[in-house]
CSV table of C-alpha atoms and ligand atoms in Angstrom, one decimal:
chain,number,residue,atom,x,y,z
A,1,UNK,CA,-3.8,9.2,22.4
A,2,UNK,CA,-3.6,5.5,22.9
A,3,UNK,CA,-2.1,5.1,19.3
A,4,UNK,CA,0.7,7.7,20.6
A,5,UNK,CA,1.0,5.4,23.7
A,6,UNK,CA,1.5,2.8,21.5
A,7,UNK,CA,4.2,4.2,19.7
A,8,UNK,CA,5.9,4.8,22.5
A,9,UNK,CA,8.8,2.3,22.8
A,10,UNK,CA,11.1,2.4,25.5
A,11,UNK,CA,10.1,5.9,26.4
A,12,UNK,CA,10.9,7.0,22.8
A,13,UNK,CA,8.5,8.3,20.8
A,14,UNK,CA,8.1,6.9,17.4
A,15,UNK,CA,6.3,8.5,14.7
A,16,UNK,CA,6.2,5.3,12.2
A,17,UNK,CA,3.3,3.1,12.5
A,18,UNK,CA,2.7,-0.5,12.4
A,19,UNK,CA,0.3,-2.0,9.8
A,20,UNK,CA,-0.7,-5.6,7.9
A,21,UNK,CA,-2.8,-6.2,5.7
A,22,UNK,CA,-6.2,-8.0,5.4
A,23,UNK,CA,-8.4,-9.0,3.0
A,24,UNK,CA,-11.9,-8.7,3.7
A,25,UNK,CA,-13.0,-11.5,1.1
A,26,UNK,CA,-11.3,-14.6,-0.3
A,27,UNK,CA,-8.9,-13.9,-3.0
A,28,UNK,CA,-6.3,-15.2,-5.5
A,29,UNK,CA,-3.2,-12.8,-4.8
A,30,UNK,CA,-0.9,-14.7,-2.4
A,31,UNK,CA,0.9,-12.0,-0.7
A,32,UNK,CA,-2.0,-11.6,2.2
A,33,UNK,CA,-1.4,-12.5,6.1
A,34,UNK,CA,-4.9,-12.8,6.7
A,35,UNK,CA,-8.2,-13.4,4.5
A,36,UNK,CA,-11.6,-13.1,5.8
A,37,UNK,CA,-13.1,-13.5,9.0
A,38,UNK,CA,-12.7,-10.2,9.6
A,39,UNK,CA,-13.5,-9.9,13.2
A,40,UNK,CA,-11.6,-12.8,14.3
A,41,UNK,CA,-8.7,-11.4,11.9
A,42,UNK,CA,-9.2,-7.8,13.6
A,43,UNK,CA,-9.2,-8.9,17.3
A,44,UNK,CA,-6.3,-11.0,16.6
A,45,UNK,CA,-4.5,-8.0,14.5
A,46,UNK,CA,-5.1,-5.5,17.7
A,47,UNK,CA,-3.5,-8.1,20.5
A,48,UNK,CA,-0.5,-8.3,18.5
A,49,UNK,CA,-0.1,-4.8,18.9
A,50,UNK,CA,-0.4,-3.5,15.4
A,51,UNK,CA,-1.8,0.0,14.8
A,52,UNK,CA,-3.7,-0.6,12.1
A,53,UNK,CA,-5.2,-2.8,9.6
A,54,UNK,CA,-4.8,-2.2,5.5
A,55,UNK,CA,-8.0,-3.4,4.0
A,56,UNK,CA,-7.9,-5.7,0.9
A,57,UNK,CA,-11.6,-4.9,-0.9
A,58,UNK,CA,-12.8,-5.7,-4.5
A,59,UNK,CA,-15.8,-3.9,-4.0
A,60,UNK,CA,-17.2,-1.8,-1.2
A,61,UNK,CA,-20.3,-3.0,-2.1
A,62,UNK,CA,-19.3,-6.2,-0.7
A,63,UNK,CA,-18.7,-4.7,2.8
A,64,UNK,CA,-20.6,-3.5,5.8
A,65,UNK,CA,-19.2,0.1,6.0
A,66,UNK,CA,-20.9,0.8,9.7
A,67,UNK,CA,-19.8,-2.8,10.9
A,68,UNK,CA,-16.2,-2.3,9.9
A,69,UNK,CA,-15.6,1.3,11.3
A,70,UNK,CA,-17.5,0.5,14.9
A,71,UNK,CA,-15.4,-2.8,14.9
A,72,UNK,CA,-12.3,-0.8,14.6
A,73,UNK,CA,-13.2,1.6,16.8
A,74,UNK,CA,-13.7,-0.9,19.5
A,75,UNK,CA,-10.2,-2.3,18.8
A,76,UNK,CA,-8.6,1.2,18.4
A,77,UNK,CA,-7.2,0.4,14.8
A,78,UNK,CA,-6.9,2.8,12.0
A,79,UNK,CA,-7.4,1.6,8.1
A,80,UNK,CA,-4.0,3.5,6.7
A,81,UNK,CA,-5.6,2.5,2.8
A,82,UNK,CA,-7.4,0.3,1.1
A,83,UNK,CA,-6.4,-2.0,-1.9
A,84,UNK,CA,-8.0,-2.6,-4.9
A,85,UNK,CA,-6.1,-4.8,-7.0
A,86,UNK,CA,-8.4,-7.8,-6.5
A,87,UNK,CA,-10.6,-5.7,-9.5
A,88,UNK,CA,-8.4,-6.4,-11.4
A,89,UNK,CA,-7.1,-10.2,-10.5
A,90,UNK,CA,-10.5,-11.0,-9.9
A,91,UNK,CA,-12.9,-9.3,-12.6
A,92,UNK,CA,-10.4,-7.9,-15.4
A,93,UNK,CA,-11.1,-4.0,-14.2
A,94,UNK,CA,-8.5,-1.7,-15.5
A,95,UNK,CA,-7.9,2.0,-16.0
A,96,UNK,CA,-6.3,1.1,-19.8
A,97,UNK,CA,-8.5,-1.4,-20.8
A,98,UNK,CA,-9.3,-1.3,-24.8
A,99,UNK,CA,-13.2,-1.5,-23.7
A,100,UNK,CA,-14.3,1.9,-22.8
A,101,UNK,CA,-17.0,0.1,-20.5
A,102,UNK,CA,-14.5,-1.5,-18.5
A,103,UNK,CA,-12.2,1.4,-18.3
A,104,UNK,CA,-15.1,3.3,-16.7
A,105,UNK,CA,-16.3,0.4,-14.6
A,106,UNK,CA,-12.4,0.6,-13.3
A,107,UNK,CA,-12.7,4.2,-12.6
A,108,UNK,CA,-16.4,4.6,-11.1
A,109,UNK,CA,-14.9,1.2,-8.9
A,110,UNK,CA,-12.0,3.4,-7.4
A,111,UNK,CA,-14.3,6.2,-6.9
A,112,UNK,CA,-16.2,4.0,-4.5
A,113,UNK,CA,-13.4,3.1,-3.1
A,114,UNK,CA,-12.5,6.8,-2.4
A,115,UNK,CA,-16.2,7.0,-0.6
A,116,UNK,CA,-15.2,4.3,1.7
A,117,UNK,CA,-11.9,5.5,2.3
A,118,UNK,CA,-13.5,9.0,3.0
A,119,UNK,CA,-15.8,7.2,5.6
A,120,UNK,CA,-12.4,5.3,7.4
A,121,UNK,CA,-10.0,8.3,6.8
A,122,UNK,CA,-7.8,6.1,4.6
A,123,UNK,CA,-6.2,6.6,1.6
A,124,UNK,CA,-7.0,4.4,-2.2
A,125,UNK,CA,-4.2,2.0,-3.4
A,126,UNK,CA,-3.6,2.2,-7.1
A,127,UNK,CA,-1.4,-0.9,-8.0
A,128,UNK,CA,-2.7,-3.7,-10.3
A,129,UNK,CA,-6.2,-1.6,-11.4
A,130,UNK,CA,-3.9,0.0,-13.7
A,131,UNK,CA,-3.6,-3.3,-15.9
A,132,UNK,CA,-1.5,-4.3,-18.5
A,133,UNK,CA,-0.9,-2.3,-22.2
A,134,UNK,CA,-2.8,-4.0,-24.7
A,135,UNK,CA,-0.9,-4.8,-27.9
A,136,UNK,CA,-3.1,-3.4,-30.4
A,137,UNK,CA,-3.2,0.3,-28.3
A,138,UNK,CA,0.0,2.6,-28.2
A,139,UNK,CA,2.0,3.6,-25.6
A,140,UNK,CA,1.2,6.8,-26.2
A,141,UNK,CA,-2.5,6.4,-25.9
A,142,UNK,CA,-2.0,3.9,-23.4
A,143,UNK,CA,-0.7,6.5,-21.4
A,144,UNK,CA,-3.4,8.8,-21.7
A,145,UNK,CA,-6.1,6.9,-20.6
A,146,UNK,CA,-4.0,6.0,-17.7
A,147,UNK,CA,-3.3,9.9,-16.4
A,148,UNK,CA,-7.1,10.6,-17.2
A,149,UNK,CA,-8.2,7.6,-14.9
A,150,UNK,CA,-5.8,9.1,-12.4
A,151,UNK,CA,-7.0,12.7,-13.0
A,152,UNK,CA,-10.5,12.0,-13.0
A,153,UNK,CA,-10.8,10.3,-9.6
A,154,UNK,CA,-8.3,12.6,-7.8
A,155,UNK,CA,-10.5,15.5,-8.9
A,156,UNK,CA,-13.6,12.7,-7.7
A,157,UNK,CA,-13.0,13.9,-4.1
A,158,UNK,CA,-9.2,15.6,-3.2
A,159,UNK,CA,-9.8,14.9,0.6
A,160,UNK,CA,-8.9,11.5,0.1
A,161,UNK,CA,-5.6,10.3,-1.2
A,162,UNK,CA,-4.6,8.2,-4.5
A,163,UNK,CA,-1.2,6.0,-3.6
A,164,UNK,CA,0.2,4.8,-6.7
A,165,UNK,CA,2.0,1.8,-6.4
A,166,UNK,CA,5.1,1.2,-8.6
A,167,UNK,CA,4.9,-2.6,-9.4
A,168,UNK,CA,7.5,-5.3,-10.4
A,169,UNK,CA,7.6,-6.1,-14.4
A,170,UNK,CA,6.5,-9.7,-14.1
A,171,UNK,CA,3.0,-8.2,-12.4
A,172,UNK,CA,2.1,-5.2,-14.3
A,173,UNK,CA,3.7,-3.2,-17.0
A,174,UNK,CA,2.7,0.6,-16.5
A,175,UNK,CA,4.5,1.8,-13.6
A,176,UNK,CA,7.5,-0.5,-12.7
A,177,UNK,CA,9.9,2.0,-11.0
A,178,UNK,CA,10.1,5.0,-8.5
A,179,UNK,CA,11.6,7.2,-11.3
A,180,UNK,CA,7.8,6.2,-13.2
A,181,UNK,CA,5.7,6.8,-10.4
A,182,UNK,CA,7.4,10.5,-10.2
A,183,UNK,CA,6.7,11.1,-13.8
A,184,UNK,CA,3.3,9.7,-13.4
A,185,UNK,CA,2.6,12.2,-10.9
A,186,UNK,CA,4.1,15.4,-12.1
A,187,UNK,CA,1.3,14.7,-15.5
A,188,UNK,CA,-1.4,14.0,-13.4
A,189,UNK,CA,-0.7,17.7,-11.4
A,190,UNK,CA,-2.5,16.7,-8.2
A,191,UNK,CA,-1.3,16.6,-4.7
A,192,UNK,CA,-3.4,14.3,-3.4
A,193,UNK,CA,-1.8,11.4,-5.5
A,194,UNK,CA,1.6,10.2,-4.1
A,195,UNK,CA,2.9,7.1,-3.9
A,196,UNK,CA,3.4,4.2,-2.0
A,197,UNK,CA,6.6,1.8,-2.4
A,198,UNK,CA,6.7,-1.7,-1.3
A,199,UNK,CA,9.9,-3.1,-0.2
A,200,UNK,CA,9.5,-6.2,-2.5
A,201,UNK,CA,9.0,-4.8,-5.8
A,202,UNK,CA,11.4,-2.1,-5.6
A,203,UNK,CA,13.9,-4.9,-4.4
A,204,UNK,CA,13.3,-6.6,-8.3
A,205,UNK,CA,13.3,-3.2,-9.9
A,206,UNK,CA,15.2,-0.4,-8.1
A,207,UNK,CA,19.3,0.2,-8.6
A,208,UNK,CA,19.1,1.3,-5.2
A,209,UNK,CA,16.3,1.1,-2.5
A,210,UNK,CA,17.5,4.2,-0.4
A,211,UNK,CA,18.0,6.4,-3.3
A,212,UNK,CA,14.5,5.5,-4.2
A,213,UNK,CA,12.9,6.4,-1.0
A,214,UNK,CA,14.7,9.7,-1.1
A,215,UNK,CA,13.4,10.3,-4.8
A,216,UNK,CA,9.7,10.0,-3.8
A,217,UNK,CA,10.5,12.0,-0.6
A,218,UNK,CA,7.3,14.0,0.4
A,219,UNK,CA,5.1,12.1,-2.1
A,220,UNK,CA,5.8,9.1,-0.2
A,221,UNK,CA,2.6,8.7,1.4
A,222,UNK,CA,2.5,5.0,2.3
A,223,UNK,CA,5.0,2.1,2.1
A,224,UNK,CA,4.7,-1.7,1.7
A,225,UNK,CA,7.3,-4.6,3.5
A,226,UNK,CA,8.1,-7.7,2.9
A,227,UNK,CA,11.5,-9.4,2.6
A,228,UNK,CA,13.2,-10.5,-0.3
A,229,UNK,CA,11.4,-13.3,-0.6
A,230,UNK,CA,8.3,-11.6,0.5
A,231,UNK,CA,8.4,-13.5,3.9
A,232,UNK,CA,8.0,-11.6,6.6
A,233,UNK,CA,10.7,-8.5,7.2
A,234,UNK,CA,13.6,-10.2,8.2
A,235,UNK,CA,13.0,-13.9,6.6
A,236,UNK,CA,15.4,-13.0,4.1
A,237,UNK,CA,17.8,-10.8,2.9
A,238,UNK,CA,17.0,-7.3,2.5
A,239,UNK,CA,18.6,-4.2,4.9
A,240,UNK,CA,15.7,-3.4,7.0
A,241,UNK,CA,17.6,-1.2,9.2
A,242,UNK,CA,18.8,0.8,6.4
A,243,UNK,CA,15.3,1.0,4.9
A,244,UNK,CA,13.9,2.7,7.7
A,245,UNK,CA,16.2,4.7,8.9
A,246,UNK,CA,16.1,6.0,5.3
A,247,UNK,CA,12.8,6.4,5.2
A,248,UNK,CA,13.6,8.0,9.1
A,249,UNK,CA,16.0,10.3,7.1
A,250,UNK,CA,13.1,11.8,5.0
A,251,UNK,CA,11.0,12.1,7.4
A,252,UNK,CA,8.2,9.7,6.8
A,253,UNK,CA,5.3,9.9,9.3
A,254,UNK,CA,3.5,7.2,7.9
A,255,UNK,CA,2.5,3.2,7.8
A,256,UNK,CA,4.7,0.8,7.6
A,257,UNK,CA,2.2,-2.4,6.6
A,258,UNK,CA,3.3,-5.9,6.2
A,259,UNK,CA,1.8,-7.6,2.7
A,260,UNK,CA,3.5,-10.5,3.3
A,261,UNK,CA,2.8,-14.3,2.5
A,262,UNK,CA,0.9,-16.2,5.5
A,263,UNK,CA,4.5,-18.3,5.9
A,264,UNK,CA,5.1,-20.5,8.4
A,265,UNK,CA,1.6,-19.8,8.9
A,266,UNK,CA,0.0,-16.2,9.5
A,267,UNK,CA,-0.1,-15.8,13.1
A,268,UNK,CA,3.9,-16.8,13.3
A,269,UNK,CA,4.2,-14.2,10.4
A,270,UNK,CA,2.5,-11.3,11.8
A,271,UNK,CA,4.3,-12.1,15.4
A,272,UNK,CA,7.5,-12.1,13.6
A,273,UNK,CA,6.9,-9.1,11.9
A,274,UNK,CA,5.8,-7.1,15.2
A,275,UNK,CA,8.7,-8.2,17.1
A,276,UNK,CA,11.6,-7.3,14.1
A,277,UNK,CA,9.7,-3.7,12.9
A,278,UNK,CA,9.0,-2.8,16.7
A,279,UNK,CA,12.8,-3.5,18.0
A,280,UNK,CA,13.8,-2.1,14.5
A,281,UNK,CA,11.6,1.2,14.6
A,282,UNK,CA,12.4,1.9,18.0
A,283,UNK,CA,16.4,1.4,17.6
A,284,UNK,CA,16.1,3.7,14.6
A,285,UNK,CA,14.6,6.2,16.7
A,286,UNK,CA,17.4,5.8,19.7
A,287,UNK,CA,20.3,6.5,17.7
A,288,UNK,CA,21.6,9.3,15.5
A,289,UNK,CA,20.9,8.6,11.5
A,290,UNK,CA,24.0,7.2,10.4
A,291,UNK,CA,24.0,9.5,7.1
B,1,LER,C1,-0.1,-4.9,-4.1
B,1,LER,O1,0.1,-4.0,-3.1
B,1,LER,C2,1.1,-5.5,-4.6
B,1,LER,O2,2.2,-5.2,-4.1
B,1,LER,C3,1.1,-6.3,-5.8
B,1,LER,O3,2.1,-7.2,-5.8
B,1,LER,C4,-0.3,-6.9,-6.1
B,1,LER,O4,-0.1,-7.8,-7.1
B,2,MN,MN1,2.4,-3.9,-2.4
């Protein structure tokens, strides 16, 4: 009830929620509002007036499952997903790694994950744990190990969800574009693995952002924003109303979660970002769809 209430803007109900992300231990990728400290980081998330928090985890086993759920309980946030690239940027985990021991570290890693996810009713990012082709392997077999990874943990547990998330060339090399993740999912045959599209990689790889959204269409299960410059939405120069009321257009229900870089600083970025996507979701929400 209260996260209805606080969806409510103007008297309009939205259906589009609000999310950031955090990670829940120090890490090298930049694009993160808020690292560590993650009750300070959680309290100050819930004031703001965000819905919910994306967690950031290399390893559950790094993490206090009971502490985290009670703590956002108390502060009425949901965990939309969790991500797990920090496997990879941190400890080399991947799902097409020539060393069959890593490939299965990578795999039994996610399916931990999809424990913890089970536990917070969130879904499991698959972004950077894919990794990168190694030159000496085929595309072909490349491939393969990739849609078995995928197959095996969707068939781990199919109450939780797998996002795949299509991810600019100059980070990752399997996956790049919508049109990909589609094909990725129609050989891997299982519902609970959609995808999730982020605002700034689609902006370096997709002809069209709208036409992409509508491609994924009910396999979008969770989306990523940050600006052009992956600022905070509205720092630079991408169409944020015609994102959303594209992704209004199909539909979407879900997260909207802000993976942004902690510029100025990351209390100014997360206030900015609540004040453009809350104006923005509930204008798209007041007006007819301009389609
Ligand atoms: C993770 O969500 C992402 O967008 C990637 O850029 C991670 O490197
Ligand atoms: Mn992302």
């Amino acid at each position: 009830m209260a996260s209805d209430l606080r969806n409510t803007e103007n008297g309009i109900i939205t259906s589009m929620k609000l999310g950031i992300v955090l990670s829940t231990q120090a890490a090298k990728f930049s694009a993160l509002a808020y690292k560590g400290q993650l009750a300070e980081n959680a309290a100050k998330i819930s004031r703001l007036g965000f819905d919910g928090i994306e967690l950031a985890i290399r390893d559950p086993q790094l993490v206090n499952q009971s502490e985290i759920k009670s703590l956002l309980n108390e502060l009425d946030l949901t965990v939309p997903a969790i991500g797990t690239g920090q496997a990879f940027g941190e400890e080399g985990l991947s799902f097409v790694n020539p060393d069959l021991a890593i490939r299965r570290q990578a795999i039994e890693r996610i399916k931990s994950q999809m424990e913890l996810a089970e536990a917070l009713g969130s879904m499991v990012i698959i972004g950077l744990i894919r990794g990168f082709r190694d030159k000496g392997v085929s595309g072909h077999q490349t491939n393969n190990w990739l849609i078995e990874a995928l197959r095996e943990c969707a068939q781990h547990n199919e109450r939780v969800k797998l996002i795949i998330e299509p991810i600019n060339r100059y980070e990752c090399d399997l996956v790049c574009t919508v049109q990909e993740g589609m094909e990725i999912l129609e050989s891997v045959e299982y519902s609970n693995v959609g995808l999730l599209l982020d605002t700034f990689h689609m902006n370096i790889e997709e002809p069209s952002l709208y036409d992409s959204i509508i491609l994924a269409k009910d396999r979008l299960y969770h989306f990523h924003i940050a600006d052009s410059n992956r600022w905070y939405p509205g720092a630079g120069h991408l169409d944020f109303p015609k994102i959303m009321d594209t992704l209004r257009q199909i539909n979407y229900n879900g997260f909207v979660s802000a993976e942004i870089l902690p510029l100025p600083d990351p209390d100014v970025a997360a206030k900015r970002t609540v004040d453009y996507m809350r104006n923005l979701i509930s204008s798209i929400y007041s007006v007819p769809l301009c389609w």
